[in-house]
GROMACS .gro file of C-alpha atoms in nm:
model
  312
    1MET     CA    1   0.000   0.000   0.000
    2ASN     CA    2   0.128   0.347  -0.089
    3ALA     CA    3   0.160   0.581   0.207
    4LEU     CA    4   0.135   0.959   0.226
    5GLU     CA    5   0.282   1.142   0.523
    6ILE     CA    6   0.085   1.436   0.653
    7LEU     CA    7   0.203   1.653   0.941
    8VAL     CA    8  -0.067   1.780   1.174
    9ARG     CA    9  -0.066   2.099   1.377
   10ILE     CA   10  -0.349   2.134   1.626
   11ARG     CA   11  -0.468   2.491   1.671
   12LYS     CA   12  -0.747   2.402   1.909
   13ILE     CA   13  -0.968   2.107   1.992
   14VAL     CA   14  -1.342   2.170   1.998
   15GLU     CA   15  -1.628   1.952   2.118
   16ASP     CA   16  -1.732   1.828   1.773
   17MET     CA   17  -1.381   1.691   1.719
   18VAL     CA   18  -1.388   1.499   2.047
   19LYS     CA   19  -1.740   1.368   1.986
   20GLU     CA   20  -1.661   1.229   1.641
   21THR     CA   21  -1.332   1.078   1.760
   22PHE     CA   22  -1.499   0.917   2.063
   23ILE     CA   23  -1.760   0.750   1.841
   24VAL     CA   24  -1.518   0.647   1.565
   25LYS     CA   25  -1.273   0.495   1.814
   26ALA     CA   26  -1.552   0.295   1.978
   27LEU     CA   27  -1.664   0.164   1.639
   28LYS     CA   28  -1.310   0.075   1.529
   29GLU     CA   29  -1.205  -0.087   1.859
   30GLY     CA   30  -1.540  -0.248   1.939
   31SER     CA   31  -1.525  -0.098   2.287
   32ILE     CA   32  -1.610   0.232   2.456
   33MET     CA   33  -1.277   0.392   2.547
   34SER     CA   34  -1.131   0.720   2.667
   35LEU     CA   35  -0.920   0.927   2.427
   36SER     CA   36  -0.574   1.075   2.402
   37THR     CA   37  -0.482   1.388   2.209
   38GLU     CA   38  -0.309   1.155   1.959
   39ASP     CA   39  -0.647   0.991   1.893
   40ILE     CA   40  -0.779   1.329   1.775
   41ILE     CA   41  -0.483   1.361   1.538
   42ASN     CA   42  -0.527   1.011   1.396
   43LEU     CA   43  -0.905   0.982   1.378
   44TYR     CA   44  -1.044   1.331   1.317
   45PRO     CA   45  -1.181   1.405   1.069
   46TYR     CA   46  -1.228   1.041   0.974
   47ASN     CA   47  -1.391   1.090   0.635
   48ALA     CA   48  -1.241   1.400   0.473
   49TYR     CA   49  -1.036   1.703   0.576
   50ASP     CA   50  -1.144   2.036   0.429
   51TYR     CA   51  -0.943   2.346   0.515
   52ARG     CA   52  -1.251   2.565   0.475
   53VAL     CA   53  -1.420   2.377   0.760
   54ASP     CA   54  -1.137   2.223   0.962
   55GLY     CA   55  -0.856   2.472   0.902
   56LYS     CA   56  -0.952   2.691   1.195
   57ASN     CA   57  -0.878   2.398   1.426
   58ILE     CA   58  -0.621   2.180   1.246
   59ASP     CA   59  -0.348   2.239   0.986
   60TYR     CA   60  -0.252   1.958   0.747
   61ILE     CA   61   0.089   1.981   0.579
   62ILE     CA   62   0.199   1.721   0.324
   63THR     CA   63   0.570   1.645   0.294
   64GLU     CA   64   0.761   1.706  -0.032
   65ASP     CA   65   0.815   1.332  -0.084
   66SER     CA   66   0.443   1.266  -0.046
   67VAL     CA   67   0.358   1.547  -0.291
   68THR     CA   68   0.584   1.377  -0.546
   69LEU     CA   69   0.437   1.032  -0.472
   70LEU     CA   70   0.083   1.162  -0.513
   71ALA     CA   71   0.169   1.327  -0.847
   72ASP     CA   72   0.334   1.007  -0.969
   73LEU     CA   73   0.031   0.799  -0.872
   74ALA     CA   74  -0.193   1.042  -1.056
   75LYS     CA   75   0.012   1.010  -1.373
   76ILE     CA   76   0.041   0.630  -1.353
   77ASN     CA   77  -0.334   0.587  -1.295
   78ASN     CA   78  -0.436   0.860  -1.538
   79TRP     CA   79  -0.619   1.058  -1.268
   80SER     CA   80  -0.730   1.413  -1.345
   81ILE     CA   81  -0.482   1.684  -1.244
   82ASP     CA   82  -0.598   2.048  -1.242
   83ASN     CA   83  -0.452   2.378  -1.129
   84ILE     CA   84  -0.715   2.558  -0.922
   85LYS     CA   85  -0.772   2.823  -0.656
   86TYR     CA   86  -0.899   2.690  -0.324
   87ALA     CA   87  -1.014   2.907  -0.034
   88GLU     CA   88  -0.756   3.187  -0.010
   89PHE     CA   89  -0.484   2.988  -0.186
   90ASN     CA   90  -0.421   3.072  -0.552
   91ASP     CA   91  -0.167   2.803  -0.652
   92CYS     CA   92  -0.327   2.464  -0.585
   93LEU     CA   93  -0.315   2.122  -0.747
   94SER     CA   94  -0.636   1.917  -0.751
   95ILE     CA   95  -0.623   1.541  -0.814
   96SER     CA   96  -0.951   1.370  -0.898
   97VAL     CA   97  -1.083   1.023  -0.975
   98ASN     CA   98  -1.419   0.915  -1.113
   99GLU     CA   99  -1.582   0.921  -0.768
  100GLY     CA  100  -1.463   1.271  -0.682
  101VAL     CA  101  -1.169   1.480  -0.562
  102LEU     CA  102  -0.891   1.288  -0.391
  103SER     CA  103  -0.681   1.581  -0.277
  104VAL     CA  104  -0.608   1.950  -0.314
  105THR     CA  105  -0.260   2.067  -0.216
  106CYS     CA  106  -0.154   2.431  -0.223
  107LYS     CA  107   0.163   2.639  -0.219
  108ASP     CA  108   0.172   2.840   0.102
  109LYS     CA  109   0.448   3.090   0.184
  110THR     CA  110   0.400   3.027   0.556
  111ILE     CA  111   0.510   2.665   0.511
  112ARG     CA  112   0.885   2.621   0.464
  113GLU     CA  113   0.886   2.251   0.375
  114GLY     CA  114   0.604   2.072   0.199
  115GLU     CA  115   0.266   2.209   0.097
  116ARG     CA  116  -0.063   2.284   0.263
  117VAL     CA  117  -0.334   2.022   0.234
  118ALA     CA  118  -0.651   2.214   0.152
  119TYR     CA  119  -0.862   1.904   0.098
  120VAL     CA  120  -0.815   1.530   0.125
  121ASP     CA  121  -1.080   1.261   0.100
  122LYS     CA  122  -0.946   0.999   0.340
  123MET     CA  123  -1.217   0.745   0.266
  124LEU     CA  124  -1.155   0.770  -0.109
  125MET     CA  125  -0.779   0.744  -0.052
  126ARG     CA  126  -0.832   0.422   0.144
  127ARG     CA  127  -1.051   0.288  -0.134
  128TYR     CA  128  -0.766   0.344  -0.381
  129GLY     CA  129  -0.514   0.171  -0.158
  130ILE     CA  130  -0.342   0.485  -0.030
  131GLU     CA  131  -0.261   0.496   0.340
  132ILE     CA  132  -0.241   0.834   0.512
  133LYS     CA  133   0.010   0.849   0.795
  134LEU     CA  134  -0.063   1.136   1.028
  135ARG     CA  135   0.184   1.261   1.287
  136ASN     CA  136   0.219   1.561   1.509
  137ILE     CA  137   0.432   1.828   1.344
  138ASN     CA  138   0.798   1.840   1.453
  139GLY     CA  139   0.724   1.589   1.728
  140GLU     CA  140   0.592   1.877   1.938
  141GLN     CA  141   0.475   1.794   2.287
  142ILE     CA  142   0.097   1.798   2.304
  143ALA     CA  143  -0.101   1.849   2.621
  144PRO     CA  144  -0.326   1.575   2.759
  145LEU     CA  145  -0.679   1.606   2.626
  146GLU     CA  146  -0.831   1.678   2.967
  147LYS     CA  147  -0.592   1.972   3.016
  148LEU     CA  148  -0.701   2.121   2.683
  149PHE     CA  149  -1.066   2.100   2.788
  150GLU     CA  150  -1.066   2.166   3.161
  151ARG     CA  151  -1.270   2.473   3.248
  152LEU     CA  152  -1.151   2.651   3.558
  153THR     CA  153  -1.380   2.953   3.526
  154SER     CA  154  -1.666   2.825   3.740
  155ILE     CA  155  -1.642   2.901   4.110
  156ASP     CA  156  -1.717   2.608   4.338
  157VAL     CA  157  -1.928   2.700   4.637
  158GLU     CA  158  -1.882   2.471   4.933
  159SER     CA  159  -2.198   2.271   4.995
  160LEU     CA  160  -2.364   2.334   5.329
  161ILE     CA  161  -2.619   2.059   5.278
  162THR     CA  162  -2.669   1.772   5.033
  163LEU     CA  163  -2.989   1.682   4.851
  164PRO     CA  164  -3.011   1.313   4.751
  165ILE     CA  165  -3.134   1.258   4.395
  166TYR     CA  166  -3.230   0.907   4.291
  167PHE     CA  167  -3.208   0.810   3.927
  168VAL     CA  168  -3.264   0.529   3.678
  169ILE     CA  169  -3.066   0.539   3.352
  170ASN     CA  170  -3.178   0.360   3.035
  171PRO     CA  171  -2.841   0.288   2.871
  172THR     CA  172  -2.995   0.124   2.564
  173HIS     CA  173  -3.156   0.456   2.470
  174LEU     CA  174  -2.859   0.677   2.558
  175GLY     CA  175  -2.660   0.585   2.249
  176LEU     CA  176  -2.296   0.670   2.183
  177ASP     CA  177  -2.403   1.029   2.111
  178VAL     CA  178  -2.505   1.098   2.471
  179LEU     CA  179  -2.209   0.902   2.607
  180ALA     CA  180  -1.978   1.115   2.391
  181ASP     CA  181  -2.142   1.430   2.531
  182THR     CA  182  -2.096   1.290   2.882
  183TYR     CA  183  -1.730   1.220   2.807
  184ILE     CA  184  -1.682   1.581   2.695
  185TYR     CA  185  -1.852   1.695   3.016
  186LEU     CA  186  -1.598   1.493   3.215
  187LEU     CA  187  -1.311   1.650   3.021
  188THR     CA  188  -1.434   1.998   3.118
  189LYS     CA  189  -1.392   1.886   3.480
  190GLY     CA  190  -1.034   1.776   3.411
  191LEU     CA  191  -1.127   1.405   3.412
  192ASN     CA  192  -1.039   1.163   3.132
  193ARG     CA  193  -1.219   0.834   3.183
  194VAL     CA  194  -1.492   0.619   3.034
  195PRO     CA  195  -1.830   0.758   3.154
  196THR     CA  196  -2.019   0.568   3.422
  197ASN     CA  197  -2.393   0.563   3.488
  198THR     CA  198  -2.350   0.834   3.750
  199ASP     CA  199  -2.145   1.046   3.509
  200ALA     CA  200  -2.421   1.020   3.248
  201ALA     CA  201  -2.684   1.107   3.509
  202GLU     CA  202  -2.484   1.409   3.625
  203TYR     CA  203  -2.443   1.531   3.267
  204LEU     CA  204  -2.814   1.487   3.185
  205ILE     CA  205  -2.931   1.648   3.509
  206ASN     CA  206  -2.683   1.935   3.479
  207ASN     CA  207  -2.810   2.007   3.129
  208ASN     CA  208  -3.177   1.951   3.215
  209LYS     CA  209  -3.211   1.665   2.968
  210LEU     CA  210  -3.462   1.484   3.185
  211ASN     CA  211  -3.605   1.280   2.901
  212ASP     CA  212  -3.779   0.962   3.018
  213ASN     CA  213  -3.610   0.772   2.736
  214TYR     CA  214  -3.272   0.856   2.891
  215ILE     CA  215  -3.322   0.905   3.261
  216LYS     CA  216  -3.580   0.931   3.535
  217ALA     CA  217  -3.478   1.133   3.840
  218TYR     CA  218  -3.654   1.140   4.176
  219VAL     CA  219  -3.636   1.319   4.509
  220LEU     CA  220  -3.804   1.247   4.841
  221LYS     CA  221  -4.048   1.510   4.971
  222GLU     CA  222  -3.901   1.477   5.318
  223ASP     CA  223  -3.557   1.572   5.182
  224ILE     CA  224  -3.698   1.884   5.019
  225ASP     CA  225  -3.887   1.971   5.337
  226MET     CA  226  -3.562   1.945   5.531
  227LEU     CA  227  -3.425   2.234   5.322
  228LYS     CA  228  -3.689   2.461   5.478
  229GLU     CA  229  -3.488   2.453   5.798
  230TYR     CA  230  -3.202   2.633   5.624
  231PHE     CA  231  -3.353   2.836   5.340
  232ASP     CA  232  -3.645   3.056   5.248
  233ILE     CA  233  -3.846   2.815   5.034
  234LYS     CA  234  -4.170   2.904   4.861
  235ILE     CA  235  -4.398   2.648   4.696
  236ASP     CA  236  -4.603   2.708   4.383
  237GLU     CA  237  -4.848   2.426   4.305
  238LYS     CA  238  -4.980   2.400   3.948
  239ASP     CA  239  -5.208   2.117   3.839
  240HIS     CA  240  -5.004   1.799   3.896
  241THR     CA  241  -4.669   1.971   3.947
  242THR     CA  242  -4.506   2.160   4.231
  243GLU     CA  243  -4.243   2.431   4.183
  244TYR     CA  244  -3.995   2.511   4.458
  245LEU     CA  245  -3.830   2.852   4.484
  246ILE     CA  246  -3.521   2.894   4.701
  247ASN     CA  247  -3.451   3.251   4.812
  248GLY     CA  248  -3.675   3.376   4.533
  249GLU     CA  249  -3.520   3.168   4.251
  250TYR     CA  250  -3.686   2.873   4.080
  251ALA     CA  251  -3.487   2.564   4.175
  252LEU     CA  252  -3.696   2.254   4.124
  253THR     CA  253  -4.015   2.130   3.961
  254VAL     CA  254  -4.154   1.793   4.065
  255SER     CA  255  -4.461   1.581   4.003
  256THR     CA  256  -4.619   1.292   4.187
  257VAL     CA  257  -4.537   0.941   4.072
  258GLN     CA  258  -4.852   0.763   3.964
  259GLY     CA  259  -4.890   0.418   4.121
  260SER     CA  260  -4.589   0.458   4.353
  261ILE     CA  261  -4.602   0.271   4.683
  262ASN     CA  262  -4.411   0.563   4.834
  263PRO     CA  263  -4.626   0.881   4.832
  264ASN     CA  264  -4.318   1.084   4.929
  265LEU     CA  265  -4.137   0.990   4.606
  266LEU     CA  266  -4.148   1.282   4.361
  267LYS     CA  267  -4.034   1.282   4.001
  268ILE     CA  268  -3.807   1.570   3.898
  269THR     CA  269  -3.923   1.730   3.573
  270TRP     CA  270  -3.696   2.036   3.588
  271ILE     CA  271  -3.401   2.139   3.803
  272ASN     CA  272  -3.169   2.438   3.825
  273LEU     CA  273  -2.845   2.314   3.976
  274GLU     CA  274  -2.691   2.661   3.965
  275THR     CA  275  -2.958   2.789   4.204
  276LEU     CA  276  -2.889   2.496   4.435
  277LYS     CA  277  -2.513   2.548   4.412
  278ILE     CA  278  -2.530   2.923   4.477
  279ASN     CA  279  -2.728   2.852   4.793
  280GLY     CA  280  -2.476   2.594   4.910
  281ILE     CA  281  -2.686   2.289   4.823
  282GLY     CA  282  -2.497   1.998   4.672
  283ILE     CA  283  -2.651   1.686   4.521
  284ASN     CA  284  -2.579   1.322   4.590
  285LEU     CA  285  -2.670   1.100   4.293
  286ILE     CA  286  -2.793   0.754   4.386
  287ASP     CA  287  -2.842   0.488   4.118
  288LEU     CA  288  -3.156   0.282   4.172
  289GLY     CA  289  -3.007  -0.027   4.007
  290SER     CA  290  -2.975   0.082   3.643
  291THR     CA  291  -2.808  -0.156   3.399
  292ASN     CA  292  -2.440  -0.065   3.371
  293VAL     CA  293  -2.392   0.135   3.052
  294LEU     CA  294  -2.068  -0.053   2.977
  295ASP     CA  295  -2.259  -0.383   2.982
  296CYS     CA  296  -2.457  -0.246   2.688
  297SER     CA  297  -2.155  -0.118   2.495
  298GLU     CA  298  -2.164  -0.395   2.232
  299MET     CA  299  -2.528  -0.321   2.151
  300LEU     CA  300  -2.470   0.057   2.144
  301ILE     CA  301  -2.175   0.014   1.908
  302GLU     CA  302  -2.367  -0.215   1.673
  303LYS     CA  303  -2.654   0.032   1.668
  304MET     CA  304  -2.420   0.319   1.575
  305LYS     CA  305  -2.246   0.110   1.311
  306GLN     CA  306  -2.568   0.112   1.112
  307GLU     CA  307  -2.536   0.491   1.081
  308PHE     CA  308  -2.168   0.467   0.979
  309ARG     CA  309  -2.216   0.182   0.730
  310GLY     CA  310  -2.000   0.240   0.424
  311ILE     CA  311  -1.773   0.492   0.600
  312LEU     CA  312  -1.564   0.275   0.831
   0.00000   0.00000   0.00000
């Protein structure tokens, strides 16, 4: 197999890059795994790199030897070679096959050795037996992924009291999409690990994604009533729901659980964790025996493979 060497310079890593890499790695490895910064370099974008879309985050530079190899392959295989303008680059070489454009490489005065890759269809390259070897430019040290994502701007307020929240996760409905979002959420906290049920619950609750298909969250009335000993709490009852205001701010909306043997068990339909946090109220997430999301990884991966069929 012919191999092209492309040097990669990461400008910044954004959430979409991590999400796609997380999913692609799971599909390729057959297992849900955490990522390294090198995984981003090797797996993103998996299908095609386009400077107009990806250039603000990643630079691709093709070595002189690989430029020559690509031109030779084009001549040997009678592929179309055209001089074009691409994005802001005026001197570019486009190589095309019947199925579409394979690559566009451009002269760039800011690059001392090699040329800028403005476009490369990785999937089409693989189909034509061309391997693309990606490596970090100049062997530069790259920071761990969690350090690139950690957000230190939020101020942690020490919890004076803890509110237990009980939850049931449905991992079969979460999908790799939600797990990838949960993984990104962990990275923002400086953590790089495979998400657990509790991590997924924390992400969903933090982002008010209390969809019954994903998660059901509950609180005991007696635990809410206990907060009255410490805070000014007002109650606003509407139809079958009850809204709780803490020090004048909406904090929690709950509803009764039909058919529950525990009348004190309330279902959370909306929650504002910031209001709780500002008032010194932390939460303690308690799993009510959900199936471990990792036990469903094989099924989740197979389900996602249907969407990626023909790409991997």
